[in-house]
Amino acid sequence: MSNLRFSSVTKIFGHDTSKYVALDQVNFEAENGQLVVVIGPSGSGKTTFLTIAGGLQSPTSGNVTISGNNMTSLAKKEQTKLRLNKIGFVLQSYNLVPFLTVKEQFELVTKVKKNNLSDQSLYQLLDDLDIRSLVNKYPNELSGGQKQRVAIARALFTDPEYILADEPTAALDTERSMAVMSLLKDLAHKHDKMIIVVTHDMRLKELADKVYQIIDGKMSVYEG
Amino acid sequence: MFLAIKEMKHEKLRYGLIVALILLVSYLLIILTGLSTGLANLNKAAINEWGAKTIILDKDSQGRLAQSYLSAQTLQTTKGSKISQYNSLVTSTGDLKENAQIIALSKQSFIYRNLKATTGKKFTSKNTALVADKFKKDGFKIGSKIKIANSNVELRIVGFTPRATLSVAPVIYTSFETIKPLNNGVVNAVVTSEKHQFQDAPSNGLVLSINQFINKLPGYSAQKLTFNFMIGFLYIIIFIVISIFLYILTTQKLPNFGVLKAQGVPTTYLVMNTLAQSFIMSVIGVFLAIVFGLLTSWFLPSEVPIVISTMNIVLTSVGIIIMSLLGSLIPIRQIAQVDPYKIIGG
Ligand SMILES: Nc1ncnc2c1ncn2[C@@H]1O[C@H](COP(=O)(O)OP(=O)(O)O)[C@@H](O)[C@H]1O
Ligand SMILES: [Mg+2]
């Protein structure tokens, strides 16, 4: 059973007078098979948390381990490999390459990574996200919500073990948000994935297995 | 390659413009290189036909054939083929007129042996001449009489020889006795087919390798330098054009590259992609430039001395492609340095 664990992780931006503590002694844990939602207002440190979880930046102090392996001690190349093979990122913006059609966004992935979803599973995924009819469109021909759903499909296409999503439902209406969340929940439960969603949207906590709350860089288990 | 090609297909206008710029500069390069070679040939082609290694001139000649008068003493101590040179306007019946370089040789010399007659034969007796192809183009024929201006000397053409130009004038090869009335039997230089050893250089002689001699031809080096300067400048322009355009295009794509990196796409993949783009663009640009260059040389009147040789084409193409690959170094640095977090965190 693999897990992701933050122990006393602190992230400080700037130094001396302009010091800013974005994450303050954060403890966090998620396991495969779980959909974990981190809720917090804008500027609370959600994106910082997620990028540290994905190895895009390192903490100022504290430890991040993935299945017991210290993340920060990995070489740059291995972090890249880890992201390619094990992590699916859904980011707030620039998820899609502007000059590739939806279909080509997936094709690009196959150029750098061999074992991805089968065509059949991909089409199933596209149907689940209701974007199958968009495969020949370019990102600038899509609505914000459509783009977001394509980005989710793009992240799931590599069949990652961990999915890290930053406000994945920001551009979606309630119905679509819930559809996306139940898709993610299904993935967690049926395919034993670890899914971490950070959001300011309180509604998303309904479907989560575990909810954290982050305020001013301080993380705690949410108790509604 | 996938990203490179998809992007260029999607952004035809942008990349088309860069290709057009590469095309224009490459075209200019090919034409200039062609002209440079062509003009150089007009200056020296005849010398190349001689098959000579070394030339011995008078010490005070500054390497100029026309200013070199070898003394009897120098001649005695020098082995090789003597040549005399006389520059004059020549005329023929009708309006035919030509400024020519008359070179006198012995029939026993290696130069005489190395010369080829494409039509007719080489000169044999007094007052016969083997002349440059150029005369034929201009209407002279075998058997035509040519008169040397301001003299009574009259020659009969017995053959034509290719690539016979010296200092931008067609050459007339004839015997020493023919031009004796013109130059009083002065010998201007001795040419050898072997590398001349310096220890047996005659005391009043100036020994030059043929390349040194060519570089001292009037105006030759200055012209070469001017062309090389322009050509060098165009290579720099290609480099800058590619650098600037790719820099701007890459800057625009940087957020996407950052996210791709976050998603685990290796930096080398993105870098190869940018290299591929500059390679593809320069190959297309160069190819079109070569086609246009060849068409131009085809349609230009034959007076324009442009020589687009395979060698020139290969060197120019390689030069341009290398320049455009170098031009993508700055964008590559941008890509290598973009921090995915900076884009996502922003
Ligand atoms: N690179 C950075 N340099 C300085 N401050 C930063 C940087 N990244 C984030 N911050 C600050 O850290 C805080 C948390 O940011 P972020 O994690 O993006 O919040 P959220 O995603 O919850 O809106 C913000 O106040 C932000 O200004
Ligand atoms: Mg954020």
Coordinates of C-alpha atoms and ligand atoms in Angstrom, one line a residue:
Chain A
M1 CA 0.0 0.0 0.0
S2 CA 1.6 3.2 -1.1
N3 CA 1.0 6.6 0.5
L4 CA 2.0 10.2 0.4
R5 CA 3.0 11.8 3.6
F6 CA 3.9 15.3 4.6
S7 CA 5.7 15.7 8.0
S8 CA 6.1 19.2 9.4
V9 CA 6.5 20.7 5.9
T10 CA 7.1 24.4 5.9
K11 CA 7.5 26.5 2.8
I12 CA 8.8 30.0 3.1
F13 CA 9.0 32.4 0.2
G14 CA 11.3 35.4 0.1
H15 CA 13.7 36.1 3.0
D16 CA 14.4 38.6 5.8
T17 CA 11.9 41.4 5.7
S18 CA 9.7 40.0 2.9
K19 CA 9.4 36.5 4.4
Y20 CA 6.1 34.8 3.6
V21 CA 5.2 31.5 5.2
A22 CA 3.0 29.7 2.6
L23 CA 2.9 26.4 4.3
D24 CA 3.3 26.2 8.1
Q25 CA 4.3 22.8 9.7
V26 CA 2.0 20.9 7.4
N27 CA 1.2 17.3 8.2
F28 CA -0.8 15.4 5.7
E29 CA -1.4 11.9 4.6
A30 CA -3.2 10.2 1.7
E31 CA -3.3 6.6 0.6
N32 CA -4.1 4.7 -2.6
G33 CA -7.8 4.1 -2.9
Q34 CA -8.6 7.5 -1.4
L35 CA -10.1 10.7 -2.8
V36 CA -8.7 13.4 -0.6
V37 CA -10.0 17.0 -0.8
V38 CA -8.1 19.9 0.6
I39 CA -10.3 22.9 1.0
G40 CA -9.1 26.5 1.5
P41 CA -9.7 30.0 0.5
S42 CA -7.7 31.8 -2.2
G43 CA -4.1 32.4 -1.2
S44 CA -4.1 29.8 1.6
G45 CA -1.3 27.8 0.1
K46 CA -3.2 25.1 -1.9
T47 CA -1.2 25.4 -5.1
T48 CA 2.0 25.5 -3.1
F49 CA 1.0 22.3 -1.3
L50 CA 0.1 20.6 -4.5
T51 CA 3.3 21.5 -6.3
I52 CA 5.4 20.3 -3.4
A53 CA 3.4 17.0 -3.4
G54 CA 4.2 16.6 -7.1
G55 CA 7.9 17.4 -6.6
L56 CA 7.8 20.6 -8.6
Q57 CA 9.4 22.5 -5.8
S58 CA 11.0 21.5 -2.5
P59 CA 9.9 22.4 1.0
T60 CA 12.0 24.8 3.1
S61 CA 11.9 22.3 5.9
G62 CA 10.2 19.0 6.7
N63 CA 9.8 15.8 4.7
V64 CA 7.7 14.6 1.9
T65 CA 7.7 10.9 1.3
I66 CA 6.1 8.8 -1.4
S67 CA 5.7 5.2 -0.3
G68 CA 8.4 5.9 2.2
N69 CA 10.9 7.4 -0.3
N70 CA 12.0 10.9 0.4
M71 CA 10.9 13.0 -2.5
T72 CA 13.3 15.8 -2.2
S73 CA 16.3 13.5 -2.4
L74 CA 15.4 12.4 -5.8
A75 CA 17.5 13.7 -8.7
K76 CA 15.7 16.1 -11.1
K77 CA 15.6 13.4 -13.8
E78 CA 14.0 11.0 -11.5
Q79 CA 11.4 13.5 -10.4
T80 CA 10.6 14.1 -14.1
K81 CA 10.3 10.3 -14.5
L82 CA 8.1 10.0 -11.5
R83 CA 5.8 12.8 -12.8
L84 CA 5.6 11.1 -16.2
N85 CA 5.0 7.6 -14.9
K86 CA 3.2 7.9 -11.6
I87 CA 1.6 11.4 -11.3
G88 CA -1.2 13.0 -13.2
F89 CA -1.3 16.7 -12.9
V90 CA -4.4 18.8 -13.5
L91 CA -3.4 22.4 -13.2
Q92 CA -5.2 25.7 -13.0
S93 CA -4.1 26.8 -16.5
Y94 CA -2.0 26.1 -19.5
N95 CA -2.8 22.4 -19.3
L96 CA -3.3 22.1 -23.0
V97 CA -0.9 22.8 -25.8
P98 CA -2.6 25.5 -27.9
F99 CA -1.5 24.1 -31.3
L100 CA -2.6 20.6 -30.8
T101 CA -6.1 19.2 -31.2
V102 CA -7.7 17.3 -28.3
K103 CA -6.7 14.0 -29.9
E104 CA -3.2 15.2 -30.5
Q105 CA -2.8 16.2 -26.8
F106 CA -3.1 12.5 -26.1
E107 CA -0.9 11.6 -29.0
L108 CA 1.8 13.8 -27.5
V109 CA 1.7 11.8 -24.4
T110 CA 2.3 8.6 -26.3
K111 CA 5.4 10.1 -27.8
V112 CA 7.1 10.3 -24.4
K113 CA 5.4 7.5 -22.5
K114 CA 4.7 4.0 -23.8
N115 CA 2.1 2.3 -21.6
N116 CA -1.0 4.5 -21.4
L117 CA -4.6 3.7 -21.5
S118 CA -5.9 1.5 -24.3
D119 CA -7.9 3.2 -27.0
Q120 CA -11.0 1.6 -25.6
S121 CA -10.4 2.9 -22.1
L122 CA -9.6 6.3 -23.5
Y123 CA -12.9 6.5 -25.4
Q124 CA -14.7 5.3 -22.3
L125 CA -13.0 8.1 -20.4
L126 CA -13.9 10.7 -23.0
D127 CA -17.5 9.5 -22.9
D128 CA -17.5 9.7 -19.1
L129 CA -16.3 13.3 -19.3
D130 CA -18.6 14.0 -22.2
I131 CA -15.9 15.3 -24.5
R132 CA -15.6 12.6 -27.1
S133 CA -17.1 14.8 -29.8
L134 CA -14.4 17.4 -29.2
V135 CA -11.4 15.3 -30.3
N136 CA -10.7 17.3 -33.4
K137 CA -11.0 20.7 -31.8
Y138 CA -8.2 23.0 -30.8
P139 CA -8.1 24.4 -27.2
N140 CA -9.2 27.9 -28.3
E141 CA -12.4 26.3 -29.7
L142 CA -13.3 24.9 -26.3
S143 CA -15.2 26.5 -23.4
G144 CA -13.4 26.8 -20.1
G145 CA -15.3 23.8 -18.7
Q146 CA -14.5 21.7 -21.8
K147 CA -10.8 22.6 -21.5
Q148 CA -10.8 21.5 -17.9
R149 CA -12.4 18.2 -18.7
V150 CA -9.9 17.6 -21.5
A151 CA -7.1 18.4 -19.0
I152 CA -8.5 15.8 -16.6
A153 CA -8.7 13.2 -19.3
R154 CA -5.1 14.2 -20.3
A155 CA -3.9 13.6 -16.8
L156 CA -5.8 10.2 -16.5
F157 CA -4.6 9.0 -19.8
T158 CA -1.2 8.0 -18.5
D159 CA -2.9 5.8 -16.0
P160 CA -1.1 7.4 -13.1
E161 CA -1.0 6.1 -9.6
Y162 CA -1.4 9.6 -8.0
I163 CA -3.6 12.3 -9.4
L164 CA -3.0 15.8 -8.2
A165 CA -5.7 18.3 -9.3
D166 CA -5.7 22.0 -8.7
E167 CA -9.2 23.5 -8.7
P168 CA -10.3 21.0 -11.4
T169 CA -13.9 22.1 -11.2
A170 CA -13.4 25.8 -11.2
A171 CA -14.9 26.3 -14.6
L172 CA -17.7 23.7 -14.2
D173 CA -21.3 24.0 -13.1
T174 CA -22.5 22.1 -10.1
E175 CA -23.8 19.1 -12.1
R176 CA -20.5 18.7 -14.1
S177 CA -18.4 19.3 -11.0
M178 CA -20.2 16.4 -9.3
A179 CA -19.8 14.2 -12.4
V180 CA -16.1 14.9 -12.4
M181 CA -15.8 14.2 -8.7
S182 CA -17.6 10.9 -8.9
L183 CA -15.4 9.9 -11.8
L184 CA -12.4 10.7 -9.7
K185 CA -13.9 8.8 -6.8
D186 CA -14.6 5.8 -8.9
L187 CA -11.0 5.8 -10.1
A188 CA -9.8 5.9 -6.5
H189 CA -12.0 3.1 -5.3
K190 CA -12.1 0.8 -8.3
H191 CA -8.6 1.3 -9.6
D192 CA -6.9 1.9 -6.3
K193 CA -5.6 5.4 -7.2
M194 CA -4.6 8.2 -4.8
I195 CA -6.4 11.3 -5.8
I196 CA -5.8 14.7 -4.2
V197 CA -8.0 17.6 -5.1
V198 CA -7.3 21.1 -3.8
T199 CA -10.1 23.6 -4.1
H200 CA -11.9 26.5 -2.6
D201 CA -15.2 24.9 -3.5
M202 CA -16.9 23.6 -0.3
R203 CA -19.3 21.5 -2.3
L204 CA -16.6 19.1 -3.3
K205 CA -16.1 17.8 0.2
E206 CA -19.3 15.8 -0.1
L207 CA -17.8 13.1 -2.2
A208 CA -14.4 12.9 -0.5
D209 CA -13.1 10.1 1.6
K210 CA -11.0 12.5 3.6
V211 CA -11.1 16.3 3.9
Y212 CA -8.4 18.6 4.9
Q213 CA -8.7 22.3 5.4
I214 CA -6.0 24.8 4.9
I215 CA -6.0 28.4 6.1
D216 CA -3.0 30.7 6.0
G217 CA -0.7 27.8 5.3
K218 CA -1.9 25.8 8.3
M219 CA -3.4 22.4 7.5
S220 CA -5.8 20.4 9.6
V221 CA -8.2 17.6 9.2
Y222 CA -11.6 19.1 8.4
E223 CA -14.3 18.3 10.8
G224 CA -17.6 19.5 9.4
Chain B
M1 CA 9.4 16.1 -34.1
F2 CA 5.7 15.6 -33.4
L3 CA 5.3 18.9 -31.6
A4 CA 7.6 20.7 -34.1
I5 CA 5.7 19.6 -37.1
K6 CA 2.2 20.0 -35.6
E7 CA 3.0 23.5 -34.5
M8 CA 4.5 24.6 -37.8
K9 CA 1.4 23.2 -39.6
H10 CA -0.9 25.1 -37.2
E11 CA 1.1 28.3 -37.3
K12 CA 1.7 28.4 -41.0
L13 CA 1.9 32.1 -41.3
R14 CA 4.5 32.6 -38.5
Y15 CA 6.8 29.9 -39.6
G16 CA 6.2 30.7 -43.3
L17 CA 7.5 34.2 -42.6
I18 CA 10.7 32.8 -40.9
V19 CA 11.2 30.5 -43.8
A20 CA 10.7 33.4 -46.2
L21 CA 13.4 35.4 -44.4
I22 CA 15.8 32.4 -44.4
L23 CA 15.0 32.0 -48.0
L24 CA 15.8 35.6 -48.9
V25 CA 19.0 35.8 -47.0
S26 CA 20.1 32.3 -48.3
Y27 CA 19.3 33.4 -51.8
L28 CA 21.4 36.5 -51.4
L29 CA 24.2 34.3 -50.0
I30 CA 24.1 32.0 -52.9
I31 CA 24.1 34.8 -55.4
L32 CA 26.9 36.6 -53.6
T33 CA 29.0 33.4 -53.3
G34 CA 28.3 32.7 -56.9
L35 CA 29.4 36.2 -58.0
S36 CA 32.4 36.0 -55.8
T37 CA 33.5 32.7 -57.3
G38 CA 32.6 33.9 -60.8
L39 CA 34.6 37.1 -60.5
A40 CA 37.5 35.3 -58.9
N41 CA 37.4 32.9 -61.9
L42 CA 37.5 35.8 -64.3
N43 CA 40.7 36.9 -62.6
K44 CA 42.5 33.7 -62.3
A45 CA 40.9 30.9 -64.3
A46 CA 43.6 30.8 -66.9
I47 CA 46.3 30.3 -64.3
N48 CA 44.5 27.3 -62.9
E49 CA 44.6 25.7 -66.4
W50 CA 48.4 26.0 -66.5
G51 CA 48.9 23.4 -63.8
A52 CA 51.7 25.5 -62.3
K53 CA 52.9 25.4 -58.7
T54 CA 55.4 28.3 -58.5
I55 CA 56.1 31.5 -60.3
I56 CA 59.3 33.4 -60.3
L57 CA 59.0 37.2 -60.9
D58 CA 61.3 40.1 -60.7
K59 CA 62.2 41.2 -57.2
D60 CA 60.7 44.7 -57.8
S61 CA 57.5 43.5 -59.5
Q62 CA 55.4 43.4 -56.3
G63 CA 54.1 40.2 -57.6
R64 CA 52.6 41.8 -60.7
L65 CA 53.2 40.0 -64.0
A66 CA 53.0 43.2 -66.0
Q67 CA 55.6 44.9 -63.9
S68 CA 58.1 42.1 -63.9
Y69 CA 61.0 42.1 -66.3
L70 CA 63.4 39.2 -65.7
S71 CA 67.0 40.1 -66.5
A72 CA 69.1 37.8 -68.6
Q73 CA 71.1 36.9 -65.5
T74 CA 68.1 35.9 -63.5
L75 CA 66.8 33.9 -66.5
Q76 CA 70.1 32.0 -66.6
T77 CA 69.8 30.8 -63.1
T78 CA 66.2 29.9 -63.2
K79 CA 64.7 26.7 -64.5
G80 CA 61.1 26.5 -65.7
S81 CA 58.8 27.7 -68.4
K82 CA 59.2 31.3 -69.4
I83 CA 56.1 33.4 -70.1
S84 CA 55.6 36.9 -71.6
Q85 CA 52.6 38.9 -71.1
Y86 CA 51.2 41.8 -73.1
N87 CA 47.9 43.5 -72.6
S88 CA 46.2 45.2 -75.5
L89 CA 43.0 45.9 -77.4
V90 CA 42.6 43.6 -80.3
T91 CA 40.3 44.0 -83.3
S92 CA 39.1 42.0 -86.2
T93 CA 37.1 42.6 -89.4
G94 CA 33.7 44.0 -88.8
D95 CA 33.2 45.6 -85.4
L96 CA 34.8 42.9 -83.4
K97 CA 36.9 44.3 -80.6
E98 CA 38.2 42.8 -77.3
N99 CA 40.6 43.8 -74.6
A100 CA 42.9 40.8 -74.3
Q101 CA 45.8 39.4 -72.3
I102 CA 48.4 38.0 -74.7
I103 CA 50.5 35.3 -73.1
A104 CA 53.5 34.0 -75.0
L105 CA 54.8 30.5 -74.3
S106 CA 57.2 28.0 -75.8
K107 CA 55.7 25.0 -77.4
Q108 CA 58.0 22.9 -75.2
S109 CA 56.6 24.3 -72.0
F110 CA 54.4 22.2 -69.6
I111 CA 51.8 25.0 -69.8
Y112 CA 51.5 24.5 -73.6
R113 CA 51.0 20.8 -72.9
N114 CA 48.4 21.4 -70.3
L115 CA 46.3 23.8 -72.4
K116 CA 43.3 22.2 -74.1
A117 CA 41.9 23.2 -77.4
T118 CA 38.1 22.6 -77.5
T119 CA 37.9 23.5 -81.1
G120 CA 40.7 23.7 -83.6
K121 CA 44.3 23.2 -82.3
K122 CA 47.0 24.9 -80.3
F123 CA 49.2 27.5 -82.0
T124 CA 52.1 26.2 -84.0
S125 CA 53.8 28.7 -86.2
K126 CA 54.5 32.4 -85.9
N127 CA 51.4 34.6 -85.8
T128 CA 49.0 31.8 -85.0
A129 CA 47.1 31.9 -81.7
L130 CA 45.1 29.7 -79.4
V131 CA 42.4 32.0 -77.9
A132 CA 39.9 32.0 -75.1
D133 CA 36.4 30.6 -75.8
K134 CA 35.1 34.1 -75.1
F135 CA 36.3 35.2 -78.6
K136 CA 34.1 32.5 -80.2
K137 CA 31.1 33.7 -78.2
D138 CA 31.8 37.1 -79.4
G139 CA 31.8 36.1 -83.1
F140 CA 35.5 35.3 -83.8
K141 CA 36.0 32.1 -85.8
I142 CA 38.9 29.8 -86.6
G143 CA 40.8 31.5 -89.3
S144 CA 39.7 34.9 -88.1
K145 CA 42.5 37.5 -88.2
I146 CA 43.0 39.5 -85.1
K147 CA 45.0 42.8 -85.1
I148 CA 46.8 44.0 -82.1
A149 CA 46.0 47.7 -81.6
N150 CA 48.8 50.3 -82.3
S151 CA 51.0 47.7 -84.0
N152 CA 51.4 45.8 -87.2
V153 CA 51.1 42.5 -85.5
E154 CA 48.3 40.3 -86.9
L155 CA 47.4 36.9 -85.6
R156 CA 45.3 34.1 -87.0
I157 CA 43.1 32.1 -84.7
V158 CA 43.8 28.3 -84.9
G159 CA 41.9 27.1 -81.9
F160 CA 39.8 28.0 -78.9
T161 CA 40.6 27.0 -75.3
P162 CA 38.2 27.0 -72.3
R163 CA 38.4 29.0 -69.0
A164 CA 41.1 31.2 -70.4
T165 CA 40.6 34.5 -68.5
L166 CA 43.2 36.5 -66.6
S167 CA 42.5 39.7 -64.8
V168 CA 39.0 39.8 -66.3
A169 CA 40.3 39.7 -69.9
P170 CA 40.3 36.8 -72.3
V171 CA 43.7 35.3 -73.0
I172 CA 45.4 34.9 -76.4
Y173 CA 48.2 32.2 -76.3
T174 CA 50.9 32.6 -78.9
S175 CA 54.6 32.2 -79.4
F176 CA 57.4 34.4 -78.2
E177 CA 58.4 35.3 -81.8
T178 CA 54.9 36.5 -82.5
I179 CA 54.9 39.1 -79.8
K180 CA 58.6 40.1 -80.0
P181 CA 57.7 43.3 -82.0
L182 CA 55.3 44.2 -79.1
N183 CA 57.5 43.7 -76.0
N184 CA 61.0 43.5 -77.4
G185 CA 61.4 40.0 -76.2
V186 CA 60.9 40.7 -72.5
V187 CA 60.3 37.6 -70.3
N188 CA 58.0 38.5 -67.4
A189 CA 58.0 35.3 -65.4
V190 CA 59.2 31.8 -65.2
V191 CA 56.7 29.2 -64.1
T192 CA 57.4 25.8 -62.7
S193 CA 55.2 22.7 -62.4
E194 CA 57.0 21.5 -59.3
K195 CA 57.2 23.3 -56.0
H196 CA 60.2 25.6 -56.3
Q197 CA 62.9 25.1 -53.7
F198 CA 63.8 28.4 -52.0
Q199 CA 67.5 27.7 -51.8
D200 CA 67.8 27.9 -55.5
A201 CA 65.8 31.1 -55.8
P202 CA 67.7 33.4 -58.2
S203 CA 69.2 36.5 -56.6
N204 CA 66.9 39.0 -58.3
G205 CA 63.9 36.8 -58.4
L206 CA 60.7 36.8 -56.3
V207 CA 59.5 33.2 -55.8
L208 CA 55.7 32.9 -55.2
S209 CA 53.5 30.0 -54.9
I210 CA 50.7 30.1 -57.5
N211 CA 48.2 31.0 -54.7
Q212 CA 50.3 33.8 -53.5
F213 CA 50.6 35.0 -57.1
I214 CA 46.8 34.9 -57.6
N215 CA 46.2 36.8 -54.4
K216 CA 48.5 39.6 -55.7
L217 CA 46.6 39.9 -59.0
P218 CA 45.4 43.5 -59.3
G219 CA 42.2 44.0 -57.3
Y220 CA 41.8 40.3 -56.6
S221 CA 42.3 40.3 -52.8
A222 CA 40.3 43.4 -52.2
Q223 CA 37.4 42.0 -54.2
K224 CA 37.6 38.7 -52.3
L225 CA 37.7 40.5 -49.0
T226 CA 34.7 42.6 -49.9
F227 CA 32.7 39.6 -50.8
N228 CA 33.8 37.6 -47.8
F229 CA 32.8 40.5 -45.6
M230 CA 29.3 40.6 -47.1
I231 CA 28.9 36.9 -47.0
G232 CA 30.1 36.7 -43.3
F233 CA 27.6 39.4 -42.5
L234 CA 24.7 37.5 -44.1
Y235 CA 25.6 34.5 -42.0
I236 CA 25.4 36.6 -38.9
I237 CA 22.1 38.0 -40.0
I238 CA 20.7 34.5 -40.5
F239 CA 21.8 33.7 -37.0
I240 CA 20.2 36.8 -35.5
V241 CA 17.0 36.4 -37.4
I242 CA 16.5 32.8 -36.3
S243 CA 17.5 33.7 -32.7
I244 CA 15.1 36.5 -32.4
F245 CA 12.1 34.7 -34.0
L246 CA 12.6 31.5 -32.1
Y247 CA 13.2 33.5 -28.9
I248 CA 9.9 35.3 -29.3
L249 CA 8.0 32.2 -30.3
T250 CA 9.5 30.3 -27.4
T251 CA 8.7 33.0 -24.9
Q252 CA 5.1 32.7 -25.9
K253 CA 5.1 29.0 -25.4
L254 CA 7.0 29.0 -22.2
P255 CA 4.0 28.5 -19.9
N256 CA 3.0 25.4 -22.0
F257 CA 6.5 24.1 -21.9
G258 CA 6.5 24.6 -18.1
V259 CA 3.3 22.6 -17.8
L260 CA 4.6 19.9 -20.1
K261 CA 7.6 19.6 -17.9
A262 CA 5.4 19.4 -14.8
Q263 CA 3.6 16.6 -16.6
G264 CA 6.8 14.7 -17.0
V265 CA 7.8 15.6 -20.6
P266 CA 11.6 15.5 -20.5
T267 CA 13.4 18.8 -21.3
T268 CA 15.4 17.0 -24.0
Y269 CA 12.2 16.3 -25.8
L270 CA 11.3 19.9 -25.9
V271 CA 14.8 21.0 -26.8
M272 CA 15.0 18.5 -29.7
N273 CA 11.7 19.9 -30.8
T274 CA 13.0 23.4 -31.1
L275 CA 16.2 22.2 -32.8
A276 CA 14.0 20.2 -35.3
Q277 CA 12.0 23.4 -36.1
S278 CA 15.1 25.4 -36.9
F279 CA 16.5 22.5 -38.9
I280 CA 13.3 22.0 -40.9
M281 CA 12.9 25.8 -41.5
S282 CA 16.5 26.2 -42.7
V283 CA 16.4 23.2 -44.9
I284 CA 13.2 24.4 -46.6
G285 CA 14.6 27.9 -46.9
V286 CA 17.9 26.8 -48.2
F287 CA 16.4 24.4 -50.7
L288 CA 14.1 27.1 -52.1
A289 CA 17.0 29.5 -52.2
I290 CA 19.1 27.1 -54.2
V291 CA 16.3 26.6 -56.7
F292 CA 15.8 30.3 -57.1
G293 CA 19.5 30.9 -57.2
L294 CA 19.9 28.3 -60.0
L295 CA 17.0 29.8 -61.9
T296 CA 18.5 33.3 -61.5
S297 CA 21.9 32.2 -62.9
W298 CA 20.1 30.5 -65.7
F299 CA 18.2 33.6 -66.7
L300 CA 20.9 36.1 -66.1
P301 CA 22.8 37.3 -69.2
S302 CA 26.0 35.4 -69.7
E303 CA 28.0 38.6 -69.1
V304 CA 27.2 38.3 -65.4
P305 CA 30.0 36.1 -64.0
I306 CA 28.0 34.0 -61.6
V307 CA 29.2 30.5 -60.8
I308 CA 26.9 28.4 -58.6
S309 CA 29.0 25.3 -58.2
T310 CA 28.0 22.2 -56.2
M311 CA 30.8 23.1 -53.8
N312 CA 29.3 26.5 -53.2
I313 CA 25.8 25.0 -52.8
V314 CA 27.0 22.4 -50.3
L315 CA 29.1 24.9 -48.3
T316 CA 26.4 27.6 -48.2
S317 CA 23.7 25.1 -47.2
V318 CA 25.8 23.6 -44.4
G319 CA 26.7 27.1 -43.3
I320 CA 23.1 28.3 -43.1
I321 CA 21.9 25.2 -41.4
I322 CA 24.6 25.5 -38.8
M323 CA 23.8 29.1 -38.2
S324 CA 20.1 28.4 -37.7
L325 CA 20.9 25.6 -35.3
L326 CA 23.1 28.0 -33.4
G327 CA 20.3 30.5 -33.5
S328 CA 18.1 28.1 -31.5
L329 CA 20.6 28.0 -28.6
I330 CA 19.1 30.9 -26.8
P331 CA 15.6 29.5 -27.0
I332 CA 16.9 26.2 -25.8
R333 CA 18.4 27.9 -22.8
Q334 CA 15.0 29.4 -22.1
I335 CA 13.3 26.0 -22.3
A336 CA 16.0 24.3 -20.1
Q337 CA 15.6 27.0 -17.5
V338 CA 11.9 27.4 -17.3
D339 CA 10.7 26.3 -13.9
P340 CA 7.3 24.5 -14.1
Y341 CA 6.5 25.8 -10.6
K342 CA 6.9 29.4 -11.7
I343 CA 4.2 29.0 -14.2
I344 CA 1.8 27.0 -12.1
G345 CA 2.3 29.0 -9.0
G346 CA 1.7 32.3 -10.8
Ligands
LIG1 N1 6.9 31.9 -5.7 C1 6.3 32.7 -4.8 N2 7.0 33.7 -4.2 C2 6.4 34.4 -3.2 N3 5.2 34.2 -2.7 C3 4.5 33.1 -3.2 C4 5.0 32.3 -4.3 N4 4.1 31.4 -4.6 C5 3.1 31.6 -3.8 N5 3.3 32.6 -3.0 C6 2.4 33.1 -1.9 O1 2.0 32.0 -1.1 C7 0.6 32.1 -0.8 C8 -0.1 30.9 -1.2 O2 -0.2 30.8 -2.6 P1 -0.9 29.6 -3.3 O3 -0.3 28.3 -2.9 O4 -0.8 29.9 -4.8 O5 -2.4 29.8 -2.8 P2 -3.7 29.2 -3.4 O6 -3.4 28.2 -4.5 O7 -4.4 28.6 -2.2 O8 -4.5 30.3 -3.9 C9 0.1 33.4 -1.5 O9 0.0 34.4 -0.6 C10 1.1 33.7 -2.5 O10 1.2 35.0 -2.8
MG2 MG -4.0 28.1 -6.5

